mmCIF file of C-alpha atoms in Angstrom:
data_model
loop_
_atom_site.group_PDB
_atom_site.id
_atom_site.type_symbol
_atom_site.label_atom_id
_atom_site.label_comp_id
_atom_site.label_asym_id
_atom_site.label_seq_id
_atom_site.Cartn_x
_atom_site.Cartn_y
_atom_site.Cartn_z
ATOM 1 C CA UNK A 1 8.959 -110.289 -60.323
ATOM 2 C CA UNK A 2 6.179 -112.493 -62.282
ATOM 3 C CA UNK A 3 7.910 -111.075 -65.562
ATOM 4 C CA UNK A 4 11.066 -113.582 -64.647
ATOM 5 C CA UNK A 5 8.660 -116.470 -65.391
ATOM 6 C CA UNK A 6 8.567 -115.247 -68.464
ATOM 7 C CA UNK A 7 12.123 -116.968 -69.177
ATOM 8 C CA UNK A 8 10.544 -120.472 -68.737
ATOM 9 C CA UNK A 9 9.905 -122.868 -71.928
ATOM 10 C CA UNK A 10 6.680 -124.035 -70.405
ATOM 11 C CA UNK A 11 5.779 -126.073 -73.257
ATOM 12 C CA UNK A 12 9.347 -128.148 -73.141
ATOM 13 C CA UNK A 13 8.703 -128.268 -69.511
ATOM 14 C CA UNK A 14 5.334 -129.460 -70.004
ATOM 15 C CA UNK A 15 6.577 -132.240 -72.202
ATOM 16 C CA UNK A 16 8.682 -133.215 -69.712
ATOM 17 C CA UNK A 17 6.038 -133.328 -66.860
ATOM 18 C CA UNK A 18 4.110 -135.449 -68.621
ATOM 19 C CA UNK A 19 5.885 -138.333 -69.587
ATOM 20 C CA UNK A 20 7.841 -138.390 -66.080
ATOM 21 C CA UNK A 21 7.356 -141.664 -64.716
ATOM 22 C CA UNK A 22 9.334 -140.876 -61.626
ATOM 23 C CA UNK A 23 10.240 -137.540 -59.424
ATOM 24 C CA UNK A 24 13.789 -138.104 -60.434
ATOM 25 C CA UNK A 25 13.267 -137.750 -63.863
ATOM 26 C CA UNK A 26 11.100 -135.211 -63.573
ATOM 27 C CA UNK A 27 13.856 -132.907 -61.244
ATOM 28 C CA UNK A 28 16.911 -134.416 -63.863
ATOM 29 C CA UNK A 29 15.137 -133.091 -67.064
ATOM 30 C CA UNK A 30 13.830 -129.659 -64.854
ATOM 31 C CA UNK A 31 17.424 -128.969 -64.044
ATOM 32 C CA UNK A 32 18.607 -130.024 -67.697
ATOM 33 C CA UNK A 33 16.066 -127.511 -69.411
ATOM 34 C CA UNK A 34 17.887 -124.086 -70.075
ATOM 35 C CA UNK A 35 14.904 -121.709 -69.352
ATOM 36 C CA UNK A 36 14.560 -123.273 -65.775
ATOM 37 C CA UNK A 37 18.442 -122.591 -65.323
ATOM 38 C CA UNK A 38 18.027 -119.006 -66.618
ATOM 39 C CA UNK A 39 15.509 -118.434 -64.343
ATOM 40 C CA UNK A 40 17.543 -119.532 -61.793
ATOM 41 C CA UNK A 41 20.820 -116.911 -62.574
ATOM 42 C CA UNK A 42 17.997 -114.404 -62.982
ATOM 43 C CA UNK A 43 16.202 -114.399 -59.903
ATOM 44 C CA UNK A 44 17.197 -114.777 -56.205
ATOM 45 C CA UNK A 45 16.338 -117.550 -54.275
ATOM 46 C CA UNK A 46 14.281 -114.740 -51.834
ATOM 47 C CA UNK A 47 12.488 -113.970 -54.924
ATOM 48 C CA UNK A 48 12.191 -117.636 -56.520
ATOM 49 C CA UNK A 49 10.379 -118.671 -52.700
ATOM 50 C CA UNK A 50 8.092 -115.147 -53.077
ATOM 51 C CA UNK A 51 6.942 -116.318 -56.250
ATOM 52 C CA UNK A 52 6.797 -120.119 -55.269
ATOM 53 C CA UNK A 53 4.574 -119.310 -52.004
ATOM 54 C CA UNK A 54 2.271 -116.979 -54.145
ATOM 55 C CA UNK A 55 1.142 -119.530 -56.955
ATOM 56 C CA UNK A 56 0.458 -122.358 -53.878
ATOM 57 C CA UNK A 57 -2.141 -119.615 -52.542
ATOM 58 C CA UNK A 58 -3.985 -119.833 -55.977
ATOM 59 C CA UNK A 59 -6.662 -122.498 -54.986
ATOM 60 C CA UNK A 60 -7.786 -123.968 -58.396
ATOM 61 C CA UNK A 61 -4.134 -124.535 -60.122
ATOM 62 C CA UNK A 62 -3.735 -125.353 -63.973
ATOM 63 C CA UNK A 63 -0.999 -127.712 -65.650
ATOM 64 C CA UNK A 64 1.023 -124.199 -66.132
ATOM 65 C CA UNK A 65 0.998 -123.725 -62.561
ATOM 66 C CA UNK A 66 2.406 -127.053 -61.494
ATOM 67 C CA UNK A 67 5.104 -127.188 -64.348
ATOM 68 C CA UNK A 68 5.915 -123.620 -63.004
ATOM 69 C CA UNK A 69 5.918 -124.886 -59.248
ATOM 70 C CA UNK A 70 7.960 -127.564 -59.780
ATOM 71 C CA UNK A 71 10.287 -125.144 -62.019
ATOM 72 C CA UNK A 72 10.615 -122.797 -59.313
ATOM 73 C CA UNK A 73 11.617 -125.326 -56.775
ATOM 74 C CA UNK A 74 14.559 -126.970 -59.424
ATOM 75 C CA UNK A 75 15.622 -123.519 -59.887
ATOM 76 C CA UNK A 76 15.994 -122.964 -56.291
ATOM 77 C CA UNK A 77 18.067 -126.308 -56.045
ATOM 78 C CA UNK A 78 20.774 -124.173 -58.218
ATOM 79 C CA UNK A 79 21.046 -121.869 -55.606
ATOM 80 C CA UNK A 80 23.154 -121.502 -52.500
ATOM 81 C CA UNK A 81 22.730 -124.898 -50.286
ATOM 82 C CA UNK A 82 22.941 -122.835 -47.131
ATOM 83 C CA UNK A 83 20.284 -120.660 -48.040
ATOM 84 C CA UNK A 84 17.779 -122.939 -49.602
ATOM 85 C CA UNK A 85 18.245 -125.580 -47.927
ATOM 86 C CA UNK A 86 15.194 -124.521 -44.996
ATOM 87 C CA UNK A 87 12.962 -124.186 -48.396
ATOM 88 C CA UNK A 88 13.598 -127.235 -48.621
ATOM 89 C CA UNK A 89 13.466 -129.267 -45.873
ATOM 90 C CA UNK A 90 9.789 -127.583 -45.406
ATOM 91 C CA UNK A 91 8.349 -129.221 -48.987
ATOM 92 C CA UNK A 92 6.878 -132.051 -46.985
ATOM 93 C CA UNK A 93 4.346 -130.236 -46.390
ATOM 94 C CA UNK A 94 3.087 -129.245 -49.363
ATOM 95 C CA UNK A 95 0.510 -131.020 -50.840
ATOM 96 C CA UNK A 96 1.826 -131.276 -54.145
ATOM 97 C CA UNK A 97 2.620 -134.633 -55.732
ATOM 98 C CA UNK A 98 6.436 -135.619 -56.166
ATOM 99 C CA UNK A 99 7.790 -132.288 -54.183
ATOM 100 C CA UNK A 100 8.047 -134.593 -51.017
ATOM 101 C CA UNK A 101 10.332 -136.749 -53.730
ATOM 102 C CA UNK A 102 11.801 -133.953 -55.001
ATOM 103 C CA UNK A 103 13.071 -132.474 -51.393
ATOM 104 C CA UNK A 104 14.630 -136.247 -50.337
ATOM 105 C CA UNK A 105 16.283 -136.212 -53.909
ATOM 106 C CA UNK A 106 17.856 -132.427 -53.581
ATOM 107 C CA UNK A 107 18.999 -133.080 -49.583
ATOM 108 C CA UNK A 108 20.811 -136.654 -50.483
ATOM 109 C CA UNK A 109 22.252 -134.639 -53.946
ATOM 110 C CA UNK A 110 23.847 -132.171 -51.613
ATOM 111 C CA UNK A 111 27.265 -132.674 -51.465
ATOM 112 C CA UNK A 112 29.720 -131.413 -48.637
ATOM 113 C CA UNK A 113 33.089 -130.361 -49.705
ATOM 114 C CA UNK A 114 35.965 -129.290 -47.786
ATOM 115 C CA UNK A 115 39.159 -127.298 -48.601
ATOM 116 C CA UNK A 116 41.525 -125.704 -46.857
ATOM 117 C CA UNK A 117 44.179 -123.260 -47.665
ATOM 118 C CA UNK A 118 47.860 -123.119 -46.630
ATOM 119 C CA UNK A 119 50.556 -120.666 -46.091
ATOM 120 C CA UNK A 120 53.145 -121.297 -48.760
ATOM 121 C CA UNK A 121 56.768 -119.234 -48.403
ATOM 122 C CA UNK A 122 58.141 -118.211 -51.331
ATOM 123 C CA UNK A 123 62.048 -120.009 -50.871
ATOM 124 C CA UNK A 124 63.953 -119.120 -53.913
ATOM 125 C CA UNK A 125 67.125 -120.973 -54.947
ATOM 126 C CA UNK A 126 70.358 -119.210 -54.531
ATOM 127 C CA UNK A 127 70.493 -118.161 -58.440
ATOM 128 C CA UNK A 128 67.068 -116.575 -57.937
ATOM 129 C CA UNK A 129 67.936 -114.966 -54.681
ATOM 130 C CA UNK A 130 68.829 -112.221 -55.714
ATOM 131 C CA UNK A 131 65.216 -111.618 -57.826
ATOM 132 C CA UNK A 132 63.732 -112.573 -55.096
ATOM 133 C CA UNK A 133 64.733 -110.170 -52.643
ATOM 134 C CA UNK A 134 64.112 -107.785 -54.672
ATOM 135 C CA UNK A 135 60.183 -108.602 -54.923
ATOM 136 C CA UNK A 136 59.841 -109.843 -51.651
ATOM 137 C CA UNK A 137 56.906 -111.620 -51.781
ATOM 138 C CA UNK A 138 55.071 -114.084 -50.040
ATOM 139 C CA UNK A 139 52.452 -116.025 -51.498
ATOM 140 C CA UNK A 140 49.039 -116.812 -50.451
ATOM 141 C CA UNK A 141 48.120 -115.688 -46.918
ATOM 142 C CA UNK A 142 44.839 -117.311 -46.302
ATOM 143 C CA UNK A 143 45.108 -119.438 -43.198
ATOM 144 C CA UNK A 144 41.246 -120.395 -42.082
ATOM 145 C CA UNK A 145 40.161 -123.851 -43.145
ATOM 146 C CA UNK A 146 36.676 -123.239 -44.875
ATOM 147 C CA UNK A 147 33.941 -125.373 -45.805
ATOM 148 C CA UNK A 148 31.662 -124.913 -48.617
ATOM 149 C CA UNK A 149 28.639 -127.107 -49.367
ATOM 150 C CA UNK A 150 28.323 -127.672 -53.405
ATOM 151 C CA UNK A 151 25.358 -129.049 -55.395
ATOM 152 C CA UNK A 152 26.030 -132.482 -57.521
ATOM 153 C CA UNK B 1 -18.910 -132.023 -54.959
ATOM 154 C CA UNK B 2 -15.091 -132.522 -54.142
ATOM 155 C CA UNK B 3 -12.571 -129.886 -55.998
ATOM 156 C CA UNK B 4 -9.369 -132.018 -57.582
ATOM 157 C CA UNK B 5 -7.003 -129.314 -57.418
ATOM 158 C CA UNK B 6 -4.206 -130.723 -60.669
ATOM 159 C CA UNK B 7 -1.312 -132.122 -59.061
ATOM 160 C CA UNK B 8 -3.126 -132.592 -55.179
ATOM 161 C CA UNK B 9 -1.403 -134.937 -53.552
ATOM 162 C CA UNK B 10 -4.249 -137.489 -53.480
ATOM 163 C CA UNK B 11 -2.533 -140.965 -53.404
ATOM 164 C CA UNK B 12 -2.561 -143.986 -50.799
ATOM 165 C CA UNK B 13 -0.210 -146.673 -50.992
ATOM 166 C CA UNK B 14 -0.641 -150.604 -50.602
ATOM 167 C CA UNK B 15 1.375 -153.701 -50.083
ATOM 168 C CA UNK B 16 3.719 -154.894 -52.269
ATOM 169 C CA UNK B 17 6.679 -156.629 -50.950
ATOM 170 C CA UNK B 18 9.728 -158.608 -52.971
ATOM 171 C CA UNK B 19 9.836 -162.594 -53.142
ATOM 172 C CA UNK B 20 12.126 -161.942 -50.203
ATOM 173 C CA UNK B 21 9.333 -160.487 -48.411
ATOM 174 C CA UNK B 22 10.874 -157.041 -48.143
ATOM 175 C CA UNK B 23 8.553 -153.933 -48.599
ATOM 176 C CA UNK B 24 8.653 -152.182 -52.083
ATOM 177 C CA UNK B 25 7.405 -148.010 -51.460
ATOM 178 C CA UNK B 26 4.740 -147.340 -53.873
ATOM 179 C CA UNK B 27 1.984 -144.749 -54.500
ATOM 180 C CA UNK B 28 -1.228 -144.708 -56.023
ATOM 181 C CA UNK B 29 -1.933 -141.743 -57.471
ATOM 182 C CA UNK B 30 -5.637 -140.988 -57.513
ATOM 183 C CA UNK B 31 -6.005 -138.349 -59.517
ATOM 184 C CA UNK B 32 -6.158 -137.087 -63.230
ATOM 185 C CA UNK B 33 -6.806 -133.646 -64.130
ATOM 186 C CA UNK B 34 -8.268 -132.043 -67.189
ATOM 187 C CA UNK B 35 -5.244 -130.209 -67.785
ATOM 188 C CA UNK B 36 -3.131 -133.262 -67.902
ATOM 189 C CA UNK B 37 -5.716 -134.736 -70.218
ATOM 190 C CA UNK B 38 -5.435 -132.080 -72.333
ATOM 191 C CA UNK B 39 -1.448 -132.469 -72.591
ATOM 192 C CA UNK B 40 -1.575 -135.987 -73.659
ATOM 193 C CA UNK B 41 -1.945 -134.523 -77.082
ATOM 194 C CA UNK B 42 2.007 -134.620 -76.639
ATOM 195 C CA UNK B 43 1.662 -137.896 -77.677
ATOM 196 C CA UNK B 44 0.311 -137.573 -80.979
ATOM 197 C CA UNK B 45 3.544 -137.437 -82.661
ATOM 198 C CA UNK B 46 3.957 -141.240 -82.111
ATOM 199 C CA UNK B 47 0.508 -141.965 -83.847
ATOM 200 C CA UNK B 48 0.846 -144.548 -86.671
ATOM 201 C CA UNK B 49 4.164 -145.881 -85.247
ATOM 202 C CA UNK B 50 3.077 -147.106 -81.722
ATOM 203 C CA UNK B 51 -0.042 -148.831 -80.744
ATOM 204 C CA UNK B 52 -1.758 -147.215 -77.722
ATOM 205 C CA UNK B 53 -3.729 -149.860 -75.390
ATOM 206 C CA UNK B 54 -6.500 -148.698 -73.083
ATOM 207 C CA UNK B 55 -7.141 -145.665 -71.097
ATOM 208 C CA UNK B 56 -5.194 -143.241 -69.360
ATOM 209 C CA UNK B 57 -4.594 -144.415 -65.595
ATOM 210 C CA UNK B 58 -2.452 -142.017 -62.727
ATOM 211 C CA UNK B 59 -2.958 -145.161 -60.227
ATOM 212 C CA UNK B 60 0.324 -147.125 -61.784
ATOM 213 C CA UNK B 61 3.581 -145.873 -63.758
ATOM 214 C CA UNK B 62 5.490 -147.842 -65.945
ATOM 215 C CA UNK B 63 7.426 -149.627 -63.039
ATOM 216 C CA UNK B 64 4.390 -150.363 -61.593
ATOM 217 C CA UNK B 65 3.231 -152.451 -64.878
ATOM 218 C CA UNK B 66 6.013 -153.888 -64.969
ATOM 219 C CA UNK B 67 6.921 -154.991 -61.552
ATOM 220 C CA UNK B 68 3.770 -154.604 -59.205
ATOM 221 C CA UNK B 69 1.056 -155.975 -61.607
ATOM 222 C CA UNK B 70 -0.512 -152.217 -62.759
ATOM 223 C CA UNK B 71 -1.539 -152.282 -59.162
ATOM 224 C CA UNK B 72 0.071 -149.108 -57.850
ATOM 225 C CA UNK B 73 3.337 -146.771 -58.998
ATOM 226 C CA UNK B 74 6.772 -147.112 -58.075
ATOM 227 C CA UNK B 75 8.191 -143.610 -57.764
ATOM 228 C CA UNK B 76 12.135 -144.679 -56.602
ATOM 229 C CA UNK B 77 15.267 -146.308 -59.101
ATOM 230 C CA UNK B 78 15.858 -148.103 -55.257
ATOM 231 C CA UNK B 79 12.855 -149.950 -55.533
ATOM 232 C CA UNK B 80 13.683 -151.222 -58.960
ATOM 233 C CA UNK B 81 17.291 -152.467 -57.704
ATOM 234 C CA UNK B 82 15.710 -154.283 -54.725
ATOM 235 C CA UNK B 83 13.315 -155.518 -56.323
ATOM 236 C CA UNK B 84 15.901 -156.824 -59.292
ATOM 237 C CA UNK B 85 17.859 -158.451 -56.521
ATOM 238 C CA UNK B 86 15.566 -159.815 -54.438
ATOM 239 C CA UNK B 87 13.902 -161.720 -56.960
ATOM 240 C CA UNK B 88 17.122 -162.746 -58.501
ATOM 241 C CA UNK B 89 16.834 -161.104 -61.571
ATOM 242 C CA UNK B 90 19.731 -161.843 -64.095
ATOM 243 C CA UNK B 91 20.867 -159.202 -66.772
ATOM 244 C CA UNK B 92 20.825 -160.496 -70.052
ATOM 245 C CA UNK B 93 23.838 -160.148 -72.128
ATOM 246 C CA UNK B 94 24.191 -160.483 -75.956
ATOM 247 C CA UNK B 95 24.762 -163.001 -77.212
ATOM 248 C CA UNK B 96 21.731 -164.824 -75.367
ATOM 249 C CA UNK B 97 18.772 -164.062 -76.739
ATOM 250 C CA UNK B 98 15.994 -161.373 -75.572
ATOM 251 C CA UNK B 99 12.949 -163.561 -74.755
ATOM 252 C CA UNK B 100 9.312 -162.079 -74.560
ATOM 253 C CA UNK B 101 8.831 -161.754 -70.951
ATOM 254 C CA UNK B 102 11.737 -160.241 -70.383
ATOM 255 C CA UNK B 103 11.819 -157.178 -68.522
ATOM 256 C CA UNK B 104 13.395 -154.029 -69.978
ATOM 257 C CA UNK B 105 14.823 -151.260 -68.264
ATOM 258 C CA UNK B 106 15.372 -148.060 -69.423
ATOM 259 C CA UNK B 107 18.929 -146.390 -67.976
ATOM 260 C CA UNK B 108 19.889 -142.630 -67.637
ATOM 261 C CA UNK B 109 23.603 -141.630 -68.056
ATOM 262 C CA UNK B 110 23.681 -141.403 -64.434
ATOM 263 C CA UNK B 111 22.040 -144.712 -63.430
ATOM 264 C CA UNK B 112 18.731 -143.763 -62.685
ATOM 265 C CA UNK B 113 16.295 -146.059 -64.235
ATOM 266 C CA UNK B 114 14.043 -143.815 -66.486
ATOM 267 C CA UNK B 115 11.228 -145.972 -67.632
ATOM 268 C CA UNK B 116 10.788 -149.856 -67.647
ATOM 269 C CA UNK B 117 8.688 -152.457 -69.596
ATOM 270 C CA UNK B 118 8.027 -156.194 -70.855
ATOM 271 C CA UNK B 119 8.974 -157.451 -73.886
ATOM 272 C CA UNK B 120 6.441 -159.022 -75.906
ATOM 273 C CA UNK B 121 8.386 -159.592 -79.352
ATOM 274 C CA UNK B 122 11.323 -161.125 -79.388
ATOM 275 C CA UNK B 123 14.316 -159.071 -81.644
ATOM 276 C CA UNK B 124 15.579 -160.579 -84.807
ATOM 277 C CA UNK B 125 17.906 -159.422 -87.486
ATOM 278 C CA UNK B 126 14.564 -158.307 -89.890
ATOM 279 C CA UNK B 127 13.646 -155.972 -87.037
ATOM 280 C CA UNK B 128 17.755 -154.782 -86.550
ATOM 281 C CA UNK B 129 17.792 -156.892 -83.415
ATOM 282 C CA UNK B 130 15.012 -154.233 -81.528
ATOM 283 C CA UNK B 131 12.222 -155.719 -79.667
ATOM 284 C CA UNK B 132 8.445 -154.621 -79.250
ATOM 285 C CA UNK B 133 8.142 -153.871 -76.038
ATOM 286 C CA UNK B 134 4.649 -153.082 -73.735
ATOM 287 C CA UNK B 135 4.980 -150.175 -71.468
ATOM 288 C CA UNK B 136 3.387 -147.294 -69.906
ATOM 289 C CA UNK B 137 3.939 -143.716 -70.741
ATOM 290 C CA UNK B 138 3.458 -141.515 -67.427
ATOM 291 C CA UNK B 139 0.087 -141.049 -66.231
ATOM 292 C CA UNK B 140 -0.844 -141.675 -69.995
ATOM 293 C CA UNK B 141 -1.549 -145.285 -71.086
ATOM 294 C CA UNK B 142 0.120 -148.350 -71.987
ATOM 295 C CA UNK B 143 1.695 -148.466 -75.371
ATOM 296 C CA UNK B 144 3.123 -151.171 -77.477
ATOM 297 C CA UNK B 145 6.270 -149.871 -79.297
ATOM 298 C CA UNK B 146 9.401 -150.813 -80.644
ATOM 299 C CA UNK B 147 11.713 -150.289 -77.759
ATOM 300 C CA UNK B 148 13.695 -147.335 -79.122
ATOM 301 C CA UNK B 149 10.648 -145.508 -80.299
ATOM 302 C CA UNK B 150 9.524 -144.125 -77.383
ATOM 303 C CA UNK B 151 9.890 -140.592 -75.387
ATOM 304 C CA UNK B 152 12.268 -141.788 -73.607
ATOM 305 C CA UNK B 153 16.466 -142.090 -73.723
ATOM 306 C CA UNK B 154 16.677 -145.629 -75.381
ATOM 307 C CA UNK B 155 20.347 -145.752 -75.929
ATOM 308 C CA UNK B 156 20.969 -147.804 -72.507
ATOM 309 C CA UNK B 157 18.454 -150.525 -72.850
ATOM 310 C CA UNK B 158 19.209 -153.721 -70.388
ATOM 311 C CA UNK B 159 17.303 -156.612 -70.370
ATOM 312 C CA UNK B 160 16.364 -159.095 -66.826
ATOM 313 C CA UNK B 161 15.052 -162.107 -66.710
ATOM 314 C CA UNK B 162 14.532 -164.943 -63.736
ATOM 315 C CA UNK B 163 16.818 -167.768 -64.913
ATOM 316 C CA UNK B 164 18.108 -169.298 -61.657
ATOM 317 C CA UNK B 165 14.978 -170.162 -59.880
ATOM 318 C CA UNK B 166 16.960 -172.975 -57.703
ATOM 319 C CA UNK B 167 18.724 -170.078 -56.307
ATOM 320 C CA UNK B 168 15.829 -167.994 -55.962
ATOM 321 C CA UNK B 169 14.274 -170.806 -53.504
ATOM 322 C CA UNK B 170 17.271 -171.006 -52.120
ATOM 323 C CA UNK B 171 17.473 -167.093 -51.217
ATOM 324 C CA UNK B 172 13.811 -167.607 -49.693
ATOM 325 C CA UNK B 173 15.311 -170.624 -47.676
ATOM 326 C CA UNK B 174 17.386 -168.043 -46.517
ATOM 327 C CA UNK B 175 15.425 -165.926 -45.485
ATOM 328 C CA UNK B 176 13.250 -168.303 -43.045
ATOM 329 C CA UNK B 177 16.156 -169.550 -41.615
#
């Protein structure tokens, strides 16, 4: 599971850590860097919050563990809303600088969206009548409104 | 002995509040590990073409030198726009001049305000209308640079000053009514 951290560009992120005057640049230019969104499509989030919960037991943490921390918890903001969202909500209590930031930034990012789907009937015109009876089909059957919650 | 564990949340805040009297969030960070020490080699790359001035401090950002008087750090772009407002800040637009004093603000393509600073040469035409600016690089320390050259996206520079000050008395009139 560790070998999926392999797949981040510490140094780049490092670069970015440092200069960040503020937690929102610091989560913008995380969830610009490619690596951190590879890690992200390579991992689950189960497996992203395994390896996120393991380096906050290490007790004396380098600069690599922080950039990776806060890498890990950008990565998990590409993942399902529903599902991360508990992750989340609990980074208060962390005692890491900026993820308190970080979780106010991700929450008021989160976008609701909402689509529904309707029955449409296939009515052909006289001229295509004929076509049409002969492929008999109706189109799109979906009838359930359904709400999806998508990341900005 | 106390452990700093890099990136500990050890920070307080203080009292800063707007001309109007509203409160601005802030943070003083506290700490400032070996590690990060280490990475400000980063900054080497801009030796010979920026001037670096004093130490390395975590306690204020560059928002805090600019607007809170390198007393603490402000973390939020909501700060800066209340801030901006309250004290009737006006945005200067070409062709008025950029003034040292001026405040400089650093904008993302989304709005966010990256970085901020204070002018303290004015632009001309022999320096293709850029001004030196003085601002602060992180946790690193302040720098005095030519406002593009800098780690930071410089291609949406704006510029605030306090012109009206009638109607900033006025606004504080205001507000004790």
């Amino acid at each position: 599971m560790m070998q999926k951290l392999k797949k981040l560009d510490l140094e780049t992120l490092k670069s970015h850590y440092i200069v960040s005057n503020t937690p929102a640049y610091l989560y913008k230019y995380f969830r610009r860097d490619n690596s951190v969104q590879k890690l992200a499509e390579a991992a689950s989030y189960s497996e992203l919050e395994k390896i996120f919960n393991s380096k906050l037991k290490k007790k004396e943490k380098d600069l690599d563990d922080l950039v990776i921390i806060y890498a890990l918890v950008v990565a998990l903001s590409y993942h399902d809303y529903s599902k991360v969202r508990s992750f989340f909500e609990k980074l208060s209590d962390v005692d890491i600088e900026w993820l308190s930031n970080i979780k106010e930034i991700y929450l008021s990012s989160a976008e609701v969206t909402q689509y529904r789907s309707h029955n449409i009937l296939y009515k052909p015109s006289q001229k295509k009548k004929l076509d049409a009876e002969v492929s008999n089909k109706v189109l799109n059957t979906s009838v359930e409104p359904t709400t999806s919650i998508r990341k900005v | 002995m106390r452990r700093i564990i890099v990136g500990a949340n050890i920070s307080q805040k203080i009292i800063v509040q707007t001309c109007l009297g509203n409160d601005v969030s802030n943070t003083q960070v506290l700490t400032i590990s070996t590690y990060e020490k280490n990475q400000f080699q980063t900054y080497d790359i801009y030796r010979g073409k920026v001037e670096f001035r004093g130490n390395p401090s975590p306690i204020y950002n560059c928002h805090g030198l600019t607007f809170a008087s390198r007393r603490t750090g402000i973390h939020e772009s909501k700060e800066i726009s209340k801030i901006l407002q309250d004290d009737n800040y006006q945005e200067i637009i070409h062709p008025h001049p950029v003034l040292p004093g001026d405040v400089v603000l650093y904008f993302s393509d989304d709005g966010d305000v990256e970085h901020s600073g204070i002018v303290i040469c004015k632009p001309d035409d022999t320096n293709l209308n850029i001004p030196v600016v003085i601002s602060k690089w992180g946790k690193y320390c302040e720098v005095i640079h030519w406002a593009n050259v800098c780690p930071y996206d410089s291609s949406r520079l704006r510029y605030y000053r306090i012109i009206d000050n009638d109607a900033k008395i006025e606004k504080i009139r205001l507000r004790d009514t």
